[in-house]
Amino acid sequence: MKHLFIVNPKAGKGKALQLIPHIKNAFKYSNEEFIIEVTKGEGHATELVKRYVNKENYRVYAVGGDGTLNEVLNGIANTESCLGVIPSGSGNDFIKSIYKETLAENIIEDTIKGNTKIIDLAKVDDRYFLNISSVGIDAEVVDNAKVFKKYPFISGRAAYIFSAIVTIFTYKYRRIQLIIDDKEITLENTLTTFANGKYYGGGMKVAPDADLQDGLFDICTVDKLSRIKMFTLFPKLIKGTHRQIEEVCFYKAKKIIVSSKDEITVNIDGEIVKRKDVIFELIPKGINFIIPRS
């Protein structure tokens, strides 16, 4: 099997780039072929991966954060190649659902020697995602967190916390309509998440019961909260205890249609788009994923 590493030089404020010597060292005594490609900008990872996997099968590793993983995923989707991640971004949320030792020194070797598992794949309109997509205040927090991530002394989690505080005071509620399979819901949206994995936003456990192999989204809706009550929401999201809040509801479904009269901010594995209408679909057993050796 051939190995392809897609490295985002900006991920983790340069941390991903520093892993290249360690990747090379992992193959020091191996005859297996490996290729390292460094991305040059937004969308380049998808382009690079397609160039390789359209010719033959690879074990493809996203070396970066959740945004890098999403770009690589969109290059590998609908092929027989396997996807893995060497977490080296600011959040690294998806890996938390499948591997607990995210700071282990041997994560590179553990991933290279890991076994593959078929897991569910999610799609929003024409873009694939693995972890979590959302609309509402949390999506705007992700958007605003990009400003704080630029400061070298602020960690990924701290960037989200600072962004959350600022966004709470500036957030504008949007009325949205949801069709969850055959159930219709209308709410003054604080946030709504569509989860395949459990964690997002730098470690918030928004979907405690999410299962990457059950063929269903875990949907969390939060109706309109007061500004004061919003401050109680985020600490509970971190712990995964937000079910205690009266305005919080959970659902499971394969397909969700979201519509709004006003444009809403949509977070897709950390990438932000603006839409009025969005369709979410869950593709059971849609991707071969590399599970790091424990």
PDB file of C-alpha atoms in Angstrom:
ATOM      1  CA  MET A   1       0.000   0.000   0.000  1.00  0.00           C
ATOM      2  CA  LYS A   2       1.218   3.492  -0.859  1.00  0.00           C
ATOM      3  CA  HIS A   3       1.046   6.294   1.695  1.00  0.00           C
ATOM      4  CA  LEU A   4       0.199   9.914   0.865  1.00  0.00           C
ATOM      5  CA  PHE A   5       0.652  12.685   3.445  1.00  0.00           C
ATOM      6  CA  ILE A   6      -1.030  16.034   2.811  1.00  0.00           C
ATOM      7  CA  VAL A   7       0.574  18.665   5.045  1.00  0.00           C
ATOM      8  CA  ASN A   8      -0.992  22.037   5.764  1.00  0.00           C
ATOM      9  CA  PRO A   9       1.968  24.335   6.583  1.00  0.00           C
ATOM     10  CA  LYS A  10      -0.286  26.816   8.420  1.00  0.00           C
ATOM     11  CA  ALA A  11      -2.000  24.249  10.664  1.00  0.00           C
ATOM     12  CA  GLY A  12      -1.261  24.573  14.355  1.00  0.00           C
ATOM     13  CA  LYS A  13       0.796  27.717  13.681  1.00  0.00           C
ATOM     14  CA  GLY A  14       3.388  25.625  11.840  1.00  0.00           C
ATOM     15  CA  LYS A  15       3.158  22.460  13.959  1.00  0.00           C
ATOM     16  CA  ALA A  16       2.086  20.304  11.003  1.00  0.00           C
ATOM     17  CA  LEU A  17       5.139  21.345   9.010  1.00  0.00           C
ATOM     18  CA  GLN A  18       7.399  20.335  11.887  1.00  0.00           C
ATOM     19  CA  LEU A  19       6.086  16.762  11.664  1.00  0.00           C
ATOM     20  CA  ILE A  20       7.615  16.096   8.229  1.00  0.00           C
ATOM     21  CA  PRO A  21      10.977  14.818   9.617  1.00  0.00           C
ATOM     22  CA  HIS A  22       9.062  12.504  11.978  1.00  0.00           C
ATOM     23  CA  ILE A  23       7.000  11.143   9.071  1.00  0.00           C
ATOM     24  CA  LYS A  24      10.162  10.426   7.106  1.00  0.00           C
ATOM     25  CA  ASN A  25      11.725   8.753  10.142  1.00  0.00           C
ATOM     26  CA  ALA A  26       8.691   6.463  10.505  1.00  0.00           C
ATOM     27  CA  PHE A  27       9.566   4.927   7.108  1.00  0.00           C
ATOM     28  CA  LYS A  28      13.304   4.735   7.776  1.00  0.00           C
ATOM     29  CA  TYR A  29      13.286   0.934   7.967  1.00  0.00           C
ATOM     30  CA  SER A  30      10.321   0.333   5.665  1.00  0.00           C
ATOM     31  CA  ASN A  31      10.184  -0.510   1.976  1.00  0.00           C
ATOM     32  CA  GLU A  32       6.696   0.957   1.609  1.00  0.00           C
ATOM     33  CA  GLU A  33       6.361   3.943  -0.698  1.00  0.00           C
ATOM     34  CA  PHE A  34       5.371   7.264   0.836  1.00  0.00           C
ATOM     35  CA  ILE A  35       4.769  10.707  -0.633  1.00  0.00           C
ATOM     36  CA  ILE A  36       4.622  14.030   1.222  1.00  0.00           C
ATOM     37  CA  GLU A  37       2.819  16.976  -0.347  1.00  0.00           C
ATOM     38  CA  VAL A  38       2.654  20.448   1.235  1.00  0.00           C
ATOM     39  CA  THR A  39      -0.421  22.508   0.397  1.00  0.00           C
ATOM     40  CA  LYS A  40      -0.135  25.995  -1.042  1.00  0.00           C
ATOM     41  CA  GLY A  41      -3.528  27.456  -0.216  1.00  0.00           C
ATOM     42  CA  GLU A  42      -7.237  26.891   0.310  1.00  0.00           C
ATOM     43  CA  GLY A  43      -8.614  24.009  -1.753  1.00  0.00           C
ATOM     44  CA  HIS A  44      -5.161  22.723  -2.755  1.00  0.00           C
ATOM     45  CA  ALA A  45      -5.425  19.666  -0.495  1.00  0.00           C
ATOM     46  CA  THR A  46      -8.571  18.483  -2.311  1.00  0.00           C
ATOM     47  CA  GLU A  47      -6.909  19.019  -5.669  1.00  0.00           C
ATOM     48  CA  LEU A  48      -3.752  17.119  -4.662  1.00  0.00           C
ATOM     49  CA  VAL A  49      -5.634  14.135  -3.260  1.00  0.00           C
ATOM     50  CA  LYS A  50      -7.837  13.780  -6.348  1.00  0.00           C
ATOM     51  CA  ARG A  51      -4.738  13.787  -8.544  1.00  0.00           C
ATOM     52  CA  TYR A  52      -3.385  10.718  -6.737  1.00  0.00           C
ATOM     53  CA  VAL A  53      -6.438   8.639  -5.756  1.00  0.00           C
ATOM     54  CA  ASN A  54      -8.037   8.873  -9.182  1.00  0.00           C
ATOM     55  CA  LYS A  55      -5.112   6.798 -10.502  1.00  0.00           C
ATOM     56  CA  GLU A  56      -4.639   4.208  -7.728  1.00  0.00           C
ATOM     57  CA  ASN A  57      -5.476   3.489  -4.078  1.00  0.00           C
ATOM     58  CA  TYR A  58      -3.581   5.147  -1.229  1.00  0.00           C
ATOM     59  CA  ARG A  59      -3.651   5.474   2.511  1.00  0.00           C
ATOM     60  CA  VAL A  60      -4.099   9.242   2.646  1.00  0.00           C
ATOM     61  CA  TYR A  61      -3.242  11.191   5.809  1.00  0.00           C
ATOM     62  CA  ALA A  62      -4.400  14.744   6.528  1.00  0.00           C
ATOM     63  CA  VAL A  63      -1.585  16.374   8.511  1.00  0.00           C
ATOM     64  CA  GLY A  64      -3.267  19.367  10.097  1.00  0.00           C
ATOM     65  CA  GLY A  65      -6.514  20.243  11.841  1.00  0.00           C
ATOM     66  CA  ASP A  66     -10.171  19.553  11.115  1.00  0.00           C
ATOM     67  CA  GLY A  67     -10.198  21.988   8.199  1.00  0.00           C
ATOM     68  CA  THR A  68      -7.339  20.120   6.530  1.00  0.00           C
ATOM     69  CA  LEU A  69      -9.103  16.821   7.185  1.00  0.00           C
ATOM     70  CA  ASN A  70     -12.240  18.178   5.524  1.00  0.00           C
ATOM     71  CA  GLU A  71     -10.354  19.257   2.406  1.00  0.00           C
ATOM     72  CA  VAL A  72      -8.620  15.880   2.129  1.00  0.00           C
ATOM     73  CA  LEU A  73     -11.945  14.102   2.661  1.00  0.00           C
ATOM     74  CA  ASN A  74     -13.478  15.975  -0.270  1.00  0.00           C
ATOM     75  CA  GLY A  75     -10.658  14.723  -2.462  1.00  0.00           C
ATOM     76  CA  ILE A  76     -10.893  11.086  -1.381  1.00  0.00           C
ATOM     77  CA  ALA A  77     -14.700  10.649  -1.137  1.00  0.00           C
ATOM     78  CA  ASN A  78     -16.215   8.014  -3.457  1.00  0.00           C
ATOM     79  CA  THR A  79     -12.910   6.157  -3.904  1.00  0.00           C
ATOM     80  CA  GLU A  80     -11.490   2.955  -2.399  1.00  0.00           C
ATOM     81  CA  SER A  81      -8.581   4.793  -0.749  1.00  0.00           C
ATOM     82  CA  CYS A  82      -8.361   5.049   3.046  1.00  0.00           C
ATOM     83  CA  LEU A  83      -8.390   8.284   5.034  1.00  0.00           C
ATOM     84  CA  GLY A  84      -6.469   9.064   8.208  1.00  0.00           C
ATOM     85  CA  VAL A  85      -5.473  12.133  10.187  1.00  0.00           C
ATOM     86  CA  ILE A  86      -2.285  13.198  11.958  1.00  0.00           C
ATOM     87  CA  PRO A  87      -3.829  15.804  14.314  1.00  0.00           C
ATOM     88  CA  SER A  88      -1.744  18.967  14.331  1.00  0.00           C
ATOM     89  CA  GLY A  89      -4.213  21.829  14.108  1.00  0.00           C
ATOM     90  CA  SER A  90      -5.708  24.132  16.709  1.00  0.00           C
ATOM     91  CA  GLY A  91      -8.824  22.105  17.513  1.00  0.00           C
ATOM     92  CA  ASN A  92      -8.344  18.486  16.382  1.00  0.00           C
ATOM     93  CA  ASP A  93     -11.924  17.608  17.306  1.00  0.00           C
ATOM     94  CA  PHE A  94     -12.757  14.672  15.036  1.00  0.00           C
ATOM     95  CA  ILE A  95      -9.882  12.491  16.245  1.00  0.00           C
ATOM     96  CA  LYS A  96     -11.296  12.689  19.802  1.00  0.00           C
ATOM     97  CA  SER A  97     -14.195  10.468  18.738  1.00  0.00           C
ATOM     98  CA  ILE A  98     -11.912   7.608  17.653  1.00  0.00           C
ATOM     99  CA  TYR A  99      -8.606   7.941  19.496  1.00  0.00           C
ATOM    100  CA  LYS A 100      -8.089   9.267  23.001  1.00  0.00           C
ATOM    101  CA  GLU A 101      -4.302   9.662  22.989  1.00  0.00           C
ATOM    102  CA  THR A 102      -4.266  12.720  20.729  1.00  0.00           C
ATOM    103  CA  LEU A 103      -1.063  14.052  22.299  1.00  0.00           C
ATOM    104  CA  ALA A 104       0.834  10.767  22.213  1.00  0.00           C
ATOM    105  CA  GLU A 105       4.334  11.080  20.786  1.00  0.00           C
ATOM    106  CA  ASN A 106       3.820   7.996  18.649  1.00  0.00           C
ATOM    107  CA  ILE A 107       0.620   9.205  16.949  1.00  0.00           C
ATOM    108  CA  ILE A 108       2.344   9.143  13.549  1.00  0.00           C
ATOM    109  CA  GLU A 109       3.470   5.528  13.799  1.00  0.00           C
ATOM    110  CA  ASP A 110       0.220   4.480  15.472  1.00  0.00           C
ATOM    111  CA  THR A 111      -1.748   5.915  12.549  1.00  0.00           C
ATOM    112  CA  ILE A 112       0.502   4.497   9.825  1.00  0.00           C
ATOM    113  CA  LYS A 113       0.144   1.039  11.400  1.00  0.00           C
ATOM    114  CA  GLY A 114      -3.529   1.453  12.235  1.00  0.00           C
ATOM    115  CA  ASN A 115      -6.340  -0.672  10.840  1.00  0.00           C
ATOM    116  CA  THR A 116      -9.191   0.645   8.708  1.00  0.00           C
ATOM    117  CA  LYS A 117     -12.822   0.816   9.740  1.00  0.00           C
ATOM    118  CA  ILE A 118     -15.802   1.737   7.576  1.00  0.00           C
ATOM    119  CA  ILE A 119     -17.578   4.721   9.129  1.00  0.00           C
ATOM    120  CA  ASP A 120     -20.450   7.002   8.168  1.00  0.00           C
ATOM    121  CA  LEU A 121     -19.938   9.962   5.886  1.00  0.00           C
ATOM    122  CA  ALA A 122     -21.970  13.174   5.995  1.00  0.00           C
ATOM    123  CA  LYS A 123     -22.858  15.608   3.256  1.00  0.00           C
ATOM    124  CA  VAL A 124     -24.159  19.180   3.250  1.00  0.00           C
ATOM    125  CA  ASP A 125     -25.387  20.194  -0.209  1.00  0.00           C
ATOM    126  CA  ASP A 126     -22.428  19.297  -2.445  1.00  0.00           C
ATOM    127  CA  ARG A 127     -19.727  19.145   0.245  1.00  0.00           C
ATOM    128  CA  TYR A 128     -18.741  16.135   2.377  1.00  0.00           C
ATOM    129  CA  PHE A 129     -17.872  16.279   6.059  1.00  0.00           C
ATOM    130  CA  LEU A 130     -16.906  13.780   8.745  1.00  0.00           C
ATOM    131  CA  ASN A 131     -17.517  15.453  12.042  1.00  0.00           C
ATOM    132  CA  ILE A 132     -20.091  18.176  12.705  1.00  0.00           C
ATOM    133  CA  SER A 133     -21.898  20.880  10.799  1.00  0.00           C
ATOM    134  CA  SER A 134     -23.956  23.574  12.465  1.00  0.00           C
ATOM    135  CA  VAL A 135     -25.984  26.740  12.024  1.00  0.00           C
ATOM    136  CA  GLY A 136     -26.399  29.509  14.570  1.00  0.00           C
ATOM    137  CA  ILE A 137     -24.277  31.144  17.218  1.00  0.00           C
ATOM    138  CA  ASP A 138     -21.734  28.327  17.304  1.00  0.00           C
ATOM    139  CA  ALA A 139     -21.091  28.698  13.569  1.00  0.00           C
ATOM    140  CA  GLU A 140     -20.540  32.406  14.106  1.00  0.00           C
ATOM    141  CA  VAL A 141     -18.216  31.608  17.014  1.00  0.00           C
ATOM    142  CA  VAL A 142     -16.145  29.442  14.655  1.00  0.00           C
ATOM    143  CA  ASP A 143     -16.098  32.251  12.106  1.00  0.00           C
ATOM    144  CA  ASN A 144     -15.051  34.855  14.666  1.00  0.00           C
ATOM    145  CA  ALA A 145     -12.483  32.528  16.294  1.00  0.00           C
ATOM    146  CA  LYS A 146     -10.311  32.826  13.186  1.00  0.00           C
ATOM    147  CA  VAL A 147      -9.317  36.302  14.384  1.00  0.00           C
ATOM    148  CA  PHE A 148      -8.135  35.039  17.780  1.00  0.00           C
ATOM    149  CA  LYS A 149      -6.288  32.036  16.293  1.00  0.00           C
ATOM    150  CA  LYS A 150      -3.906  34.414  14.553  1.00  0.00           C
ATOM    151  CA  TYR A 151      -2.321  35.352  17.884  1.00  0.00           C
ATOM    152  CA  PRO A 152       0.583  32.986  18.720  1.00  0.00           C
ATOM    153  CA  PHE A 153      -0.071  33.031  22.473  1.00  0.00           C
ATOM    154  CA  ILE A 154      -3.733  31.943  22.189  1.00  0.00           C
ATOM    155  CA  SER A 155      -4.517  28.212  22.012  1.00  0.00           C
ATOM    156  CA  GLY A 156      -7.262  26.776  19.839  1.00  0.00           C
ATOM    157  CA  ARG A 157      -9.587  26.274  22.802  1.00  0.00           C
ATOM    158  CA  ALA A 158      -8.912  29.764  24.186  1.00  0.00           C
ATOM    159  CA  ALA A 159      -9.666  31.246  20.756  1.00  0.00           C
ATOM    160  CA  TYR A 160     -13.114  29.642  20.835  1.00  0.00           C
ATOM    161  CA  ILE A 161     -13.762  30.873  24.386  1.00  0.00           C
ATOM    162  CA  PHE A 162     -12.852  34.479  23.550  1.00  0.00           C
ATOM    163  CA  SER A 163     -14.894  34.279  20.363  1.00  0.00           C
ATOM    164  CA  ALA A 164     -17.899  32.880  22.240  1.00  0.00           C
ATOM    165  CA  ILE A 165     -17.905  35.808  24.674  1.00  0.00           C
ATOM    166  CA  VAL A 166     -17.771  38.373  21.875  1.00  0.00           C
ATOM    167  CA  THR A 167     -20.365  36.576  19.737  1.00  0.00           C
ATOM    168  CA  ILE A 168     -22.893  36.280  22.559  1.00  0.00           C
ATOM    169  CA  PHE A 169     -23.193  40.072  22.691  1.00  0.00           C
ATOM    170  CA  THR A 170     -23.451  40.535  18.908  1.00  0.00           C
ATOM    171  CA  TYR A 171     -25.525  37.511  17.834  1.00  0.00           C
ATOM    172  CA  LYS A 172     -28.716  38.073  15.817  1.00  0.00           C
ATOM    173  CA  TYR A 173     -31.359  35.339  16.049  1.00  0.00           C
ATOM    174  CA  ARG A 174     -32.681  33.794  12.828  1.00  0.00           C
ATOM    175  CA  ARG A 175     -35.983  31.931  12.487  1.00  0.00           C
ATOM    176  CA  ILE A 176     -35.282  28.626  10.761  1.00  0.00           C
ATOM    177  CA  GLN A 177     -37.442  25.745   9.573  1.00  0.00           C
ATOM    178  CA  LEU A 178     -36.202  22.159   9.898  1.00  0.00           C
ATOM    179  CA  ILE A 179     -37.550  19.039   8.237  1.00  0.00           C
ATOM    180  CA  ILE A 180     -35.952  16.195  10.188  1.00  0.00           C
ATOM    181  CA  ASP A 181     -36.783  13.117   8.097  1.00  0.00           C
ATOM    182  CA  ASP A 182     -40.589  13.583   8.219  1.00  0.00           C
ATOM    183  CA  LYS A 183     -40.819  15.881  11.281  1.00  0.00           C
ATOM    184  CA  GLU A 184     -41.178  19.664  10.847  1.00  0.00           C
ATOM    185  CA  ILE A 185     -39.788  22.114  13.433  1.00  0.00           C
ATOM    186  CA  THR A 186     -39.581  25.914  13.557  1.00  0.00           C
ATOM    187  CA  LEU A 187     -37.406  27.756  16.050  1.00  0.00           C
ATOM    188  CA  GLU A 188     -35.727  31.061  16.832  1.00  0.00           C
ATOM    189  CA  ASN A 189     -32.357  29.472  16.430  1.00  0.00           C
ATOM    190  CA  THR A 190     -29.636  29.859  19.009  1.00  0.00           C
ATOM    191  CA  LEU A 191     -27.789  26.912  17.526  1.00  0.00           C
ATOM    192  CA  THR A 192     -28.488  23.661  15.718  1.00  0.00           C
ATOM    193  CA  THR A 193     -25.868  20.971  15.146  1.00  0.00           C
ATOM    194  CA  PHE A 194     -25.795  17.967  12.808  1.00  0.00           C
ATOM    195  CA  ALA A 195     -23.298  15.528  14.260  1.00  0.00           C
ATOM    196  CA  ASN A 196     -21.524  12.432  13.033  1.00  0.00           C
ATOM    197  CA  GLY A 197     -18.742  12.751  15.634  1.00  0.00           C
ATOM    198  CA  LYS A 198     -19.068  13.836  19.263  1.00  0.00           C
ATOM    199  CA  TYR A 199     -16.848  16.917  19.628  1.00  0.00           C
ATOM    200  CA  TYR A 200     -16.379  20.303  18.006  1.00  0.00           C
ATOM    201  CA  GLY A 201     -15.329  23.868  18.818  1.00  0.00           C
ATOM    202  CA  GLY A 202     -12.043  22.918  20.493  1.00  0.00           C
ATOM    203  CA  GLY A 203     -13.404  20.040  22.577  1.00  0.00           C
ATOM    204  CA  MET A 204     -17.082  20.804  23.251  1.00  0.00           C
ATOM    205  CA  LYS A 205     -19.038  17.557  23.586  1.00  0.00           C
ATOM    206  CA  VAL A 206     -22.114  18.676  21.678  1.00  0.00           C
ATOM    207  CA  ALA A 207     -23.253  15.174  20.672  1.00  0.00           C
ATOM    208  CA  PRO A 208     -22.514  12.811  23.596  1.00  0.00           C
ATOM    209  CA  ASP A 209     -24.408   9.892  22.018  1.00  0.00           C
ATOM    210  CA  ALA A 210     -23.091  10.245  18.455  1.00  0.00           C
ATOM    211  CA  ASP A 211     -21.950   7.006  16.824  1.00  0.00           C
ATOM    212  CA  LEU A 212     -19.828   7.005  13.669  1.00  0.00           C
ATOM    213  CA  GLN A 213     -21.361   3.708  12.551  1.00  0.00           C
ATOM    214  CA  ASP A 214     -25.087   3.984  13.339  1.00  0.00           C
ATOM    215  CA  GLY A 215     -26.113   5.527   9.995  1.00  0.00           C
ATOM    216  CA  LEU A 216     -27.761   8.526  11.667  1.00  0.00           C
ATOM    217  CA  PHE A 217     -27.055  12.153  12.472  1.00  0.00           C
ATOM    218  CA  ASP A 218     -27.328  13.230  16.091  1.00  0.00           C
ATOM    219  CA  ILE A 219     -29.147  16.575  15.886  1.00  0.00           C
ATOM    220  CA  CYS A 220     -29.117  19.090  18.724  1.00  0.00           C
ATOM    221  CA  THR A 221     -31.393  22.133  18.555  1.00  0.00           C
ATOM    222  CA  VAL A 222     -31.340  25.078  20.954  1.00  0.00           C
ATOM    223  CA  ASP A 223     -34.267  27.479  20.768  1.00  0.00           C
ATOM    224  CA  LYS A 224     -33.909  31.166  21.653  1.00  0.00           C
ATOM    225  CA  LEU A 225     -31.909  31.800  24.819  1.00  0.00           C
ATOM    226  CA  SER A 226     -31.428  35.041  26.685  1.00  0.00           C
ATOM    227  CA  ARG A 227     -27.924  36.538  26.575  1.00  0.00           C
ATOM    228  CA  ILE A 228     -27.416  35.617  30.229  1.00  0.00           C
ATOM    229  CA  LYS A 229     -28.510  32.024  29.650  1.00  0.00           C
ATOM    230  CA  MET A 230     -26.095  31.739  26.717  1.00  0.00           C
ATOM    231  CA  PHE A 231     -23.242  32.022  29.199  1.00  0.00           C
ATOM    232  CA  THR A 232     -24.510  28.860  30.901  1.00  0.00           C
ATOM    233  CA  LEU A 233     -24.815  27.021  27.565  1.00  0.00           C
ATOM    234  CA  PHE A 234     -21.160  26.904  26.547  1.00  0.00           C
ATOM    235  CA  PRO A 235     -19.792  25.441  29.829  1.00  0.00           C
ATOM    236  CA  LYS A 236     -22.419  22.710  29.571  1.00  0.00           C
ATOM    237  CA  LEU A 237     -21.506  22.072  25.930  1.00  0.00           C
ATOM    238  CA  ILE A 238     -17.901  21.501  26.997  1.00  0.00           C
ATOM    239  CA  LYS A 239     -19.022  18.842  29.492  1.00  0.00           C
ATOM    240  CA  GLY A 240     -21.782  17.401  27.302  1.00  0.00           C
ATOM    241  CA  THR A 241     -24.458  18.206  29.917  1.00  0.00           C
ATOM    242  CA  HIS A 242     -26.472  20.733  27.867  1.00  0.00           C
ATOM    243  CA  ARG A 243     -29.429  18.330  27.782  1.00  0.00           C
ATOM    244  CA  GLN A 244     -30.316  19.874  31.161  1.00  0.00           C
ATOM    245  CA  ILE A 245     -31.272  23.173  29.478  1.00  0.00           C
ATOM    246  CA  GLU A 246     -35.005  23.469  28.797  1.00  0.00           C
ATOM    247  CA  GLU A 247     -34.563  24.889  25.278  1.00  0.00           C
ATOM    248  CA  VAL A 248     -32.325  21.995  24.152  1.00  0.00           C
ATOM    249  CA  CYS A 249     -33.760  19.061  22.159  1.00  0.00           C
ATOM    250  CA  PHE A 250     -32.109  16.032  20.521  1.00  0.00           C
ATOM    251  CA  TYR A 251     -33.150  14.061  17.439  1.00  0.00           C
ATOM    252  CA  LYS A 252     -31.728  11.349  15.167  1.00  0.00           C
ATOM    253  CA  ALA A 253     -32.226  11.313  11.390  1.00  0.00           C
ATOM    254  CA  LYS A 254     -30.655  10.499   8.021  1.00  0.00           C
ATOM    255  CA  LYS A 255     -31.740  13.661   6.205  1.00  0.00           C
ATOM    256  CA  ILE A 256     -32.456  17.224   7.314  1.00  0.00           C
ATOM    257  CA  ILE A 257     -33.584  20.232   5.284  1.00  0.00           C
ATOM    258  CA  VAL A 258     -32.905  23.673   6.783  1.00  0.00           C
ATOM    259  CA  SER A 259     -34.456  26.843   5.388  1.00  0.00           C
ATOM    260  CA  SER A 260     -34.509  30.488   6.423  1.00  0.00           C
ATOM    261  CA  LYS A 261     -35.725  33.787   4.958  1.00  0.00           C
ATOM    262  CA  ASP A 262     -32.417  35.346   5.978  1.00  0.00           C
ATOM    263  CA  GLU A 263     -28.938  34.136   5.142  1.00  0.00           C
ATOM    264  CA  ILE A 264     -27.479  31.970   7.894  1.00  0.00           C
ATOM    265  CA  THR A 265     -23.904  31.056   8.798  1.00  0.00           C
ATOM    266  CA  VAL A 266     -23.131  27.359   8.282  1.00  0.00           C
ATOM    267  CA  ASN A 267     -20.116  25.698   9.879  1.00  0.00           C
ATOM    268  CA  ILE A 268     -18.850  22.593   8.048  1.00  0.00           C
ATOM    269  CA  ASP A 269     -16.031  20.959  10.020  1.00  0.00           C
ATOM    270  CA  GLY A 270     -14.673  24.415  10.782  1.00  0.00           C
ATOM    271  CA  GLU A 271     -15.201  25.842   7.295  1.00  0.00           C
ATOM    272  CA  ILE A 272     -17.770  28.639   6.969  1.00  0.00           C
ATOM    273  CA  VAL A 273     -20.341  29.253   4.217  1.00  0.00           C
ATOM    274  CA  LYS A 274     -23.434  31.480   4.026  1.00  0.00           C
ATOM    275  CA  ARG A 275     -26.734  29.981   2.832  1.00  0.00           C
ATOM    276  CA  LYS A 276     -30.515  30.361   3.070  1.00  0.00           C
ATOM    277  CA  ASP A 277     -31.362  26.724   2.326  1.00  0.00           C
ATOM    278  CA  VAL A 278     -29.245  23.703   3.255  1.00  0.00           C
ATOM    279  CA  ILE A 279     -29.705  19.940   2.886  1.00  0.00           C
ATOM    280  CA  PHE A 280     -27.874  17.527   5.196  1.00  0.00           C
ATOM    281  CA  GLU A 281     -27.571  13.839   4.303  1.00  0.00           C
ATOM    282  CA  LEU A 282     -25.929  10.935   6.120  1.00  0.00           C
ATOM    283  CA  ILE A 283     -24.255   8.259   3.979  1.00  0.00           C
ATOM    284  CA  PRO A 284     -23.984   5.032   6.017  1.00  0.00           C
ATOM    285  CA  LYS A 285     -20.586   3.298   5.772  1.00  0.00           C
ATOM    286  CA  GLY A 286     -19.401   5.926   3.316  1.00  0.00           C
ATOM    287  CA  ILE A 287     -15.650   6.100   3.980  1.00  0.00           C
ATOM    288  CA  ASN A 288     -12.709   3.837   4.897  1.00  0.00           C
ATOM    289  CA  PHE A 289     -11.038   5.460   7.891  1.00  0.00           C
ATOM    290  CA  ILE A 290      -7.719   4.595   9.504  1.00  0.00           C
ATOM    291  CA  ILE A 291      -8.048   3.988  13.245  1.00  0.00           C
ATOM    292  CA  PRO A 292      -4.721   4.560  15.047  1.00  0.00           C
ATOM    293  CA  ARG A 293      -3.184   1.546  16.753  1.00  0.00           C
ATOM    294  CA  SER A 294      -3.947   1.746  20.487  1.00  0.00           C
TER     295      SER A 294
END
